[in-house]
Amino acid sequence: MIVYGSNIKEILFNLCCVGRPYIWKMKKMACVTGATSGFGKAIALMLAENNWDLCLCGRRAYDLKEVATLCEEKGARVWSKVVDVRVEEEVIHFVSDMRTHFSSIDVLVNNAGLAVGKDPIQNGLTEDWDRMMDTNVKGLLWMSREVSRWMIENKSGTIVNIGSIAGKQAYPGGSVYCASKFAVDAITQSMRFDLLQHNIRVGQVCPGAAETEFSKVRFKGDEGIAANVYQGYIPLSAIDVAEAVCFIISRPAHVSIHDITIMPTAQASATVLNKAQ
Ligand code: 8X3
């Protein structure tokens, strides 16, 4: 019988788990929210390639299953569940279920987020505002609270929030999306203070223009307007963002990266782009 582990504590734990196949802890485990597409999918696949086990959640069952299967094909142990992070009970149950499958958690990537609409304030729709604030702010808060309690018990962990250049610079038509990402920036900084004494690292990755489903969702399915956002320059890809996340979580235990702002070379600010004429 071979029992794996990188230190004596882990080897002993894994020894105790022999014959209890539903508790997994032989490799590091990361939880990624919004894992069905875009950044979340790229992060999950990159982690699987780098020998991580995964807990994944997202709203679309079919896409979630597909991402989970792709990660399993890369050798990861994956547990996934359909979760809408806008619903507090779903988040609470997700984390408590996760704890029955894994003995500890090493990383939380708060990726679930979206922009809906780009209307000026006077034309804004309450339902768009609710979707953005509930997903980008409250969902991230609930997930962080539940997971950080678990990390505190283990006295270690890393939380990476997906922020945005929109969380550093406001722009026209972005009042609520920008507000939600400014909130992510503030929450990231505050959580770092709260969790400092518990040896938990907190950082964020703030991308500029990245070609994913982001603009299709923002412009409510209008593919023409969405495609135009990325024309005339090379935008970031989801892989570029996943690499930044993987860089943060792969630093030695004594190194904490607080913030990576990552932009296309053709983008100097939230609104200034060097587009081909
Ligand atoms: C980044 C995208 O368009 O707000 O979140 O800069 S954008």
mmCIF file of C-alpha atoms in Angstrom, residues 16-233:
data_model
loop_
_atom_site.group_PDB
_atom_site.id
_atom_site.type_symbol
_atom_site.label_atom_id
_atom_site.label_comp_id
_atom_site.label_asym_id
_atom_site.label_seq_id
_atom_site.Cartn_x
_atom_site.Cartn_y
_atom_site.Cartn_z
ATOM 1 C CA CYS A 16 -6.467 7.633 8.092
ATOM 2 C CA CYS A 17 -8.400 8.115 4.849
ATOM 3 C CA VAL A 18 -7.555 4.677 3.484
ATOM 4 C CA GLY A 19 -10.870 2.936 2.944
ATOM 5 C CA ARG A 20 -12.731 6.271 3.054
ATOM 6 C CA PRO A 21 -12.705 7.101 -0.641
ATOM 7 C CA TYR A 22 -15.033 10.066 -0.337
ATOM 8 C CA ILE A 23 -12.585 12.210 1.618
ATOM 9 C CA TRP A 24 -9.896 13.395 -0.732
ATOM 10 C CA LYS A 25 -6.676 15.060 0.279
ATOM 11 C CA MET A 26 -3.552 14.033 -1.456
ATOM 12 C CA LYS A 27 -2.911 17.053 -3.633
ATOM 13 C CA LYS A 28 -3.666 20.738 -3.171
ATOM 14 C CA MET A 29 -7.284 21.698 -3.721
ATOM 15 C CA ALA A 30 -8.688 24.873 -5.241
ATOM 16 C CA CYS A 31 -12.290 26.024 -5.452
ATOM 17 C CA VAL A 32 -13.178 28.062 -8.540
ATOM 18 C CA THR A 33 -16.518 29.861 -8.858
ATOM 19 C CA GLY A 34 -18.051 30.645 -12.236
ATOM 20 C CA ALA A 35 -16.105 27.749 -13.718
ATOM 21 C CA THR A 36 -18.368 27.099 -16.702
ATOM 22 C CA SER A 37 -16.662 29.473 -19.162
ATOM 23 C CA GLY A 38 -14.173 32.272 -19.688
ATOM 24 C CA PHE A 39 -11.666 32.963 -16.925
ATOM 25 C CA GLY A 40 -13.141 30.340 -14.589
ATOM 26 C CA LYS A 41 -12.876 27.547 -17.146
ATOM 27 C CA ALA A 42 -9.320 28.541 -18.111
ATOM 28 C CA ILE A 43 -8.275 28.728 -14.436
ATOM 29 C CA ALA A 44 -9.793 25.304 -13.697
ATOM 30 C CA LEU A 45 -8.063 23.682 -16.676
ATOM 31 C CA MET A 46 -4.703 25.296 -15.872
ATOM 32 C CA LEU A 47 -4.917 24.136 -12.258
ATOM 33 C CA ALA A 48 -5.829 20.608 -13.356
ATOM 34 C CA GLU A 49 -2.798 20.584 -15.671
ATOM 35 C CA ASN A 50 -0.665 21.642 -12.709
ATOM 36 C CA ASN A 51 -1.709 18.769 -10.483
ATOM 37 C CA TRP A 52 -4.449 20.451 -8.456
ATOM 38 C CA ASP A 53 -7.705 18.884 -7.306
ATOM 39 C CA LEU A 54 -10.766 21.027 -7.799
ATOM 40 C CA CYS A 55 -14.162 22.045 -6.467
ATOM 41 C CA LEU A 56 -16.029 23.837 -9.217
ATOM 42 C CA CYS A 57 -19.322 25.659 -9.295
ATOM 43 C CA GLY A 58 -21.316 27.554 -11.867
ATOM 44 C CA ARG A 59 -24.889 28.126 -12.962
ATOM 45 C CA ARG A 60 -24.990 26.088 -16.205
ATOM 46 C CA ALA A 61 -25.131 22.364 -15.450
ATOM 47 C CA TYR A 62 -24.130 21.114 -18.912
ATOM 48 C CA ASP A 63 -21.098 23.428 -19.201
ATOM 49 C CA LEU A 64 -20.040 22.708 -15.629
ATOM 50 C CA LYS A 65 -20.075 18.958 -16.284
ATOM 51 C CA GLU A 66 -18.050 19.464 -19.444
ATOM 52 C CA VAL A 67 -15.375 21.533 -17.638
ATOM 53 C CA ALA A 68 -15.269 18.990 -14.791
ATOM 54 C CA THR A 69 -14.758 16.144 -17.273
ATOM 55 C CA LEU A 70 -11.970 18.007 -19.081
ATOM 56 C CA CYS A 71 -10.232 18.603 -15.733
ATOM 57 C CA GLU A 72 -10.629 14.939 -14.770
ATOM 58 C CA GLU A 73 -9.061 13.944 -18.085
ATOM 59 C CA LYS A 74 -6.019 15.966 -16.987
ATOM 60 C CA GLY A 75 -5.790 13.914 -13.802
ATOM 61 C CA ALA A 76 -7.621 16.156 -11.327
ATOM 62 C CA ARG A 77 -10.092 14.889 -8.770
ATOM 63 C CA VAL A 78 -13.090 17.117 -9.299
ATOM 64 C CA TRP A 79 -16.242 17.723 -7.326
ATOM 65 C CA SER A 80 -18.680 20.120 -8.914
ATOM 66 C CA LYS A 81 -22.084 21.523 -8.085
ATOM 67 C CA VAL A 82 -24.518 23.844 -9.801
ATOM 68 C CA VAL A 83 -24.588 26.988 -7.673
ATOM 69 C CA ASP A 84 -25.902 30.495 -8.190
ATOM 70 C CA VAL A 85 -23.672 32.613 -5.963
ATOM 71 C CA ARG A 86 -26.471 35.206 -5.749
ATOM 72 C CA VAL A 87 -28.342 32.859 -3.420
ATOM 73 C CA GLU A 88 -26.824 32.821 0.072
ATOM 74 C CA GLU A 89 -28.229 29.371 1.012
ATOM 75 C CA GLU A 90 -26.762 27.824 -2.141
ATOM 76 C CA VAL A 91 -23.325 29.176 -1.265
ATOM 77 C CA ILE A 92 -23.577 27.949 2.325
ATOM 78 C CA HIS A 93 -24.647 24.458 1.226
ATOM 79 C CA PHE A 94 -21.972 24.330 -1.476
ATOM 80 C CA VAL A 95 -19.190 25.006 1.017
ATOM 81 C CA SER A 96 -20.570 22.615 3.606
ATOM 82 C CA ASP A 97 -20.900 19.871 0.933
ATOM 83 C CA MET A 98 -17.357 20.621 -0.207
ATOM 84 C CA ARG A 99 -16.151 19.911 3.324
ATOM 85 C CA THR A 100 -17.549 16.391 3.173
ATOM 86 C CA HIS A 101 -15.454 15.677 0.070
ATOM 87 C CA PHE A 102 -12.164 17.365 0.960
ATOM 88 C CA SER A 103 -10.347 17.601 4.274
ATOM 89 C CA SER A 104 -8.993 21.099 3.628
ATOM 90 C CA ILE A 105 -8.931 23.845 1.041
ATOM 91 C CA ASP A 106 -5.818 25.608 -0.212
ATOM 92 C CA VAL A 107 -7.198 28.192 -2.645
ATOM 93 C CA LEU A 108 -10.441 30.003 -3.386
ATOM 94 C CA VAL A 109 -10.742 31.817 -6.704
ATOM 95 C CA ASN A 110 -13.728 34.172 -6.574
ATOM 96 C CA ASN A 111 -14.250 34.389 -10.311
ATOM 97 C CA ALA A 112 -18.054 34.459 -10.738
ATOM 98 C CA GLY A 113 -18.967 37.894 -12.015
ATOM 99 C CA LEU A 114 -20.534 39.750 -14.894
ATOM 100 C CA ALA A 115 -21.473 43.082 -16.437
ATOM 101 C CA VAL A 116 -25.046 43.599 -17.638
ATOM 102 C CA GLY A 117 -25.850 46.689 -19.685
ATOM 103 C CA LYS A 118 -23.797 49.808 -20.325
ATOM 104 C CA ASP A 119 -26.501 52.408 -19.990
ATOM 105 C CA PRO A 120 -25.978 55.873 -18.551
ATOM 106 C CA ILE A 121 -27.297 56.198 -15.011
ATOM 107 C CA GLN A 122 -30.556 57.844 -16.122
ATOM 108 C CA ASN A 123 -31.465 54.797 -18.230
ATOM 109 C CA GLY A 124 -30.203 52.067 -15.899
ATOM 110 C CA LEU A 125 -32.381 49.032 -15.178
ATOM 111 C CA THR A 126 -32.824 47.835 -11.615
ATOM 112 C CA GLU A 127 -32.700 44.182 -12.672
ATOM 113 C CA ASP A 128 -29.302 44.712 -14.342
ATOM 114 C CA TRP A 129 -28.012 46.489 -11.247
ATOM 115 C CA ASP A 130 -29.255 43.700 -8.979
ATOM 116 C CA ARG A 131 -27.609 40.994 -11.099
ATOM 117 C CA MET A 132 -24.242 42.758 -10.994
ATOM 118 C CA MET A 133 -24.276 43.704 -7.318
ATOM 119 C CA ASP A 134 -25.670 40.342 -6.179
ATOM 120 C CA THR A 135 -23.155 38.308 -8.200
ATOM 121 C CA ASN A 136 -20.029 40.459 -8.128
ATOM 122 C CA VAL A 137 -20.310 41.703 -4.541
ATOM 123 C CA LYS A 138 -22.671 39.629 -2.402
ATOM 124 C CA GLY A 139 -21.767 36.294 -4.008
ATOM 125 C CA LEU A 140 -18.077 37.006 -3.475
ATOM 126 C CA LEU A 141 -18.739 38.032 0.126
ATOM 127 C CA TRP A 142 -20.760 34.930 0.977
ATOM 128 C CA MET A 143 -18.270 32.573 -0.632
ATOM 129 C CA SER A 144 -15.347 34.312 1.097
ATOM 130 C CA ARG A 145 -17.010 34.193 4.506
ATOM 131 C CA GLU A 146 -17.832 30.491 4.298
ATOM 132 C CA VAL A 147 -14.477 29.410 2.844
ATOM 133 C CA SER A 148 -12.358 31.662 5.065
ATOM 134 C CA ARG A 149 -13.873 30.008 8.177
ATOM 135 C CA TRP A 150 -12.597 26.685 6.829
ATOM 136 C CA MET A 151 -9.180 28.148 5.965
ATOM 137 C CA ILE A 152 -8.932 29.657 9.468
ATOM 138 C CA GLU A 153 -9.306 26.162 10.966
ATOM 139 C CA ASN A 154 -6.381 25.029 8.806
ATOM 140 C CA LYS A 155 -4.390 28.229 9.492
ATOM 141 C CA SER A 156 -3.543 28.661 5.813
ATOM 142 C CA GLY A 157 -5.035 29.435 2.443
ATOM 143 C CA THR A 158 -5.051 31.851 -0.476
ATOM 144 C CA ILE A 159 -8.034 33.800 -1.769
ATOM 145 C CA VAL A 160 -7.809 35.343 -5.233
ATOM 146 C CA ASN A 161 -10.572 37.679 -6.325
ATOM 147 C CA ILE A 162 -11.151 38.522 -9.964
ATOM 148 C CA GLY A 163 -11.389 42.304 -9.977
ATOM 149 C CA SER A 164 -11.146 44.546 -13.027
ATOM 150 C CA ILE A 165 -9.593 47.711 -14.391
ATOM 151 C CA ALA A 166 -13.213 48.877 -13.912
ATOM 152 C CA GLY A 167 -12.533 48.553 -10.175
ATOM 153 C CA LYS A 168 -9.752 51.129 -10.417
ATOM 154 C CA GLN A 169 -11.075 53.583 -13.019
ATOM 155 C CA ALA A 170 -14.728 54.490 -13.600
ATOM 156 C CA TYR A 171 -15.965 55.045 -17.150
ATOM 157 C CA PRO A 172 -19.145 56.234 -18.896
ATOM 158 C CA GLY A 173 -22.024 53.786 -18.673
ATOM 159 C CA GLY A 174 -20.187 51.742 -16.074
ATOM 160 C CA SER A 175 -21.577 53.165 -12.854
ATOM 161 C CA VAL A 176 -22.867 49.947 -11.337
ATOM 162 C CA TYR A 177 -20.362 47.514 -12.887
ATOM 163 C CA CYS A 178 -17.512 49.850 -11.855
ATOM 164 C CA ALA A 179 -19.046 50.209 -8.380
ATOM 165 C CA SER A 180 -19.203 46.425 -8.022
ATOM 166 C CA LYS A 181 -15.544 46.048 -9.012
ATOM 167 C CA PHE A 182 -14.440 48.996 -6.818
ATOM 168 C CA ALA A 183 -16.198 47.013 -4.078
ATOM 169 C CA VAL A 184 -14.146 43.924 -4.971
ATOM 170 C CA ASP A 185 -10.999 46.037 -4.641
ATOM 171 C CA ALA A 186 -12.117 47.293 -1.194
ATOM 172 C CA ILE A 187 -13.210 43.847 -0.020
ATOM 173 C CA THR A 188 -9.881 42.380 -1.147
ATOM 174 C CA GLN A 189 -7.974 44.969 0.897
ATOM 175 C CA SER A 190 -10.182 44.629 3.988
ATOM 176 C CA MET A 191 -10.171 40.834 3.934
ATOM 177 C CA ARG A 192 -6.383 40.917 3.832
ATOM 178 C CA PHE A 193 -6.392 42.721 7.203
ATOM 179 C CA ASP A 194 -9.051 40.426 8.673
ATOM 180 C CA LEU A 195 -7.281 37.234 7.649
ATOM 181 C CA LEU A 196 -3.687 38.342 8.267
ATOM 182 C CA GLN A 197 -3.541 36.786 11.741
ATOM 183 C CA HIS A 198 -4.770 33.498 10.278
ATOM 184 C CA ASN A 199 -1.955 33.188 7.730
ATOM 185 C CA ILE A 200 -4.354 33.558 4.793
ATOM 186 C CA ARG A 201 -3.181 35.420 1.712
ATOM 187 C CA VAL A 202 -5.644 37.625 -0.203
ATOM 188 C CA GLY A 203 -4.971 39.025 -3.646
ATOM 189 C CA GLN A 204 -6.735 40.104 -6.804
ATOM 190 C CA VAL A 205 -6.240 39.975 -10.546
ATOM 191 C CA CYS A 206 -7.641 42.987 -12.378
ATOM 192 C CA PRO A 207 -7.905 42.469 -16.131
ATOM 193 C CA GLY A 208 -8.543 45.057 -18.809
ATOM 194 C CA ALA A 209 -10.171 44.074 -22.097
ATOM 195 C CA ALA A 210 -10.303 40.297 -22.317
ATOM 196 C CA GLU A 211 -12.152 38.440 -25.054
ATOM 197 C CA THR A 212 -14.566 36.048 -23.365
ATOM 198 C CA GLU A 213 -18.365 35.935 -23.165
ATOM 199 C CA PHE A 214 -18.084 39.129 -21.074
ATOM 200 C CA SER A 215 -19.239 41.592 -23.751
ATOM 201 C CA LYS A 216 -21.893 39.250 -25.153
ATOM 202 C CA VAL A 217 -23.437 39.146 -21.683
ATOM 203 C CA ARG A 218 -22.974 42.878 -21.128
ATOM 204 C CA PHE A 219 -24.694 43.698 -24.423
ATOM 205 C CA LYS A 220 -27.398 41.072 -23.847
ATOM 206 C CA GLY A 221 -26.547 38.811 -26.763
ATOM 207 C CA ASP A 222 -25.829 41.510 -29.365
ATOM 208 C CA GLU A 223 -22.847 39.797 -31.003
ATOM 209 C CA GLY A 224 -22.106 42.739 -33.331
ATOM 210 C CA ILE A 225 -21.567 45.252 -30.530
ATOM 211 C CA ALA A 226 -19.749 42.611 -28.471
ATOM 212 C CA ALA A 227 -17.319 41.711 -31.288
ATOM 213 C CA ASN A 228 -16.594 45.397 -31.955
ATOM 214 C CA VAL A 229 -15.207 45.774 -28.420
ATOM 215 C CA TYR A 230 -12.264 43.554 -29.377
ATOM 216 C CA GLN A 231 -11.604 44.767 -32.907
ATOM 217 C CA GLY A 232 -8.465 46.628 -34.015
ATOM 218 C CA TYR A 233 -6.131 45.250 -31.323
#
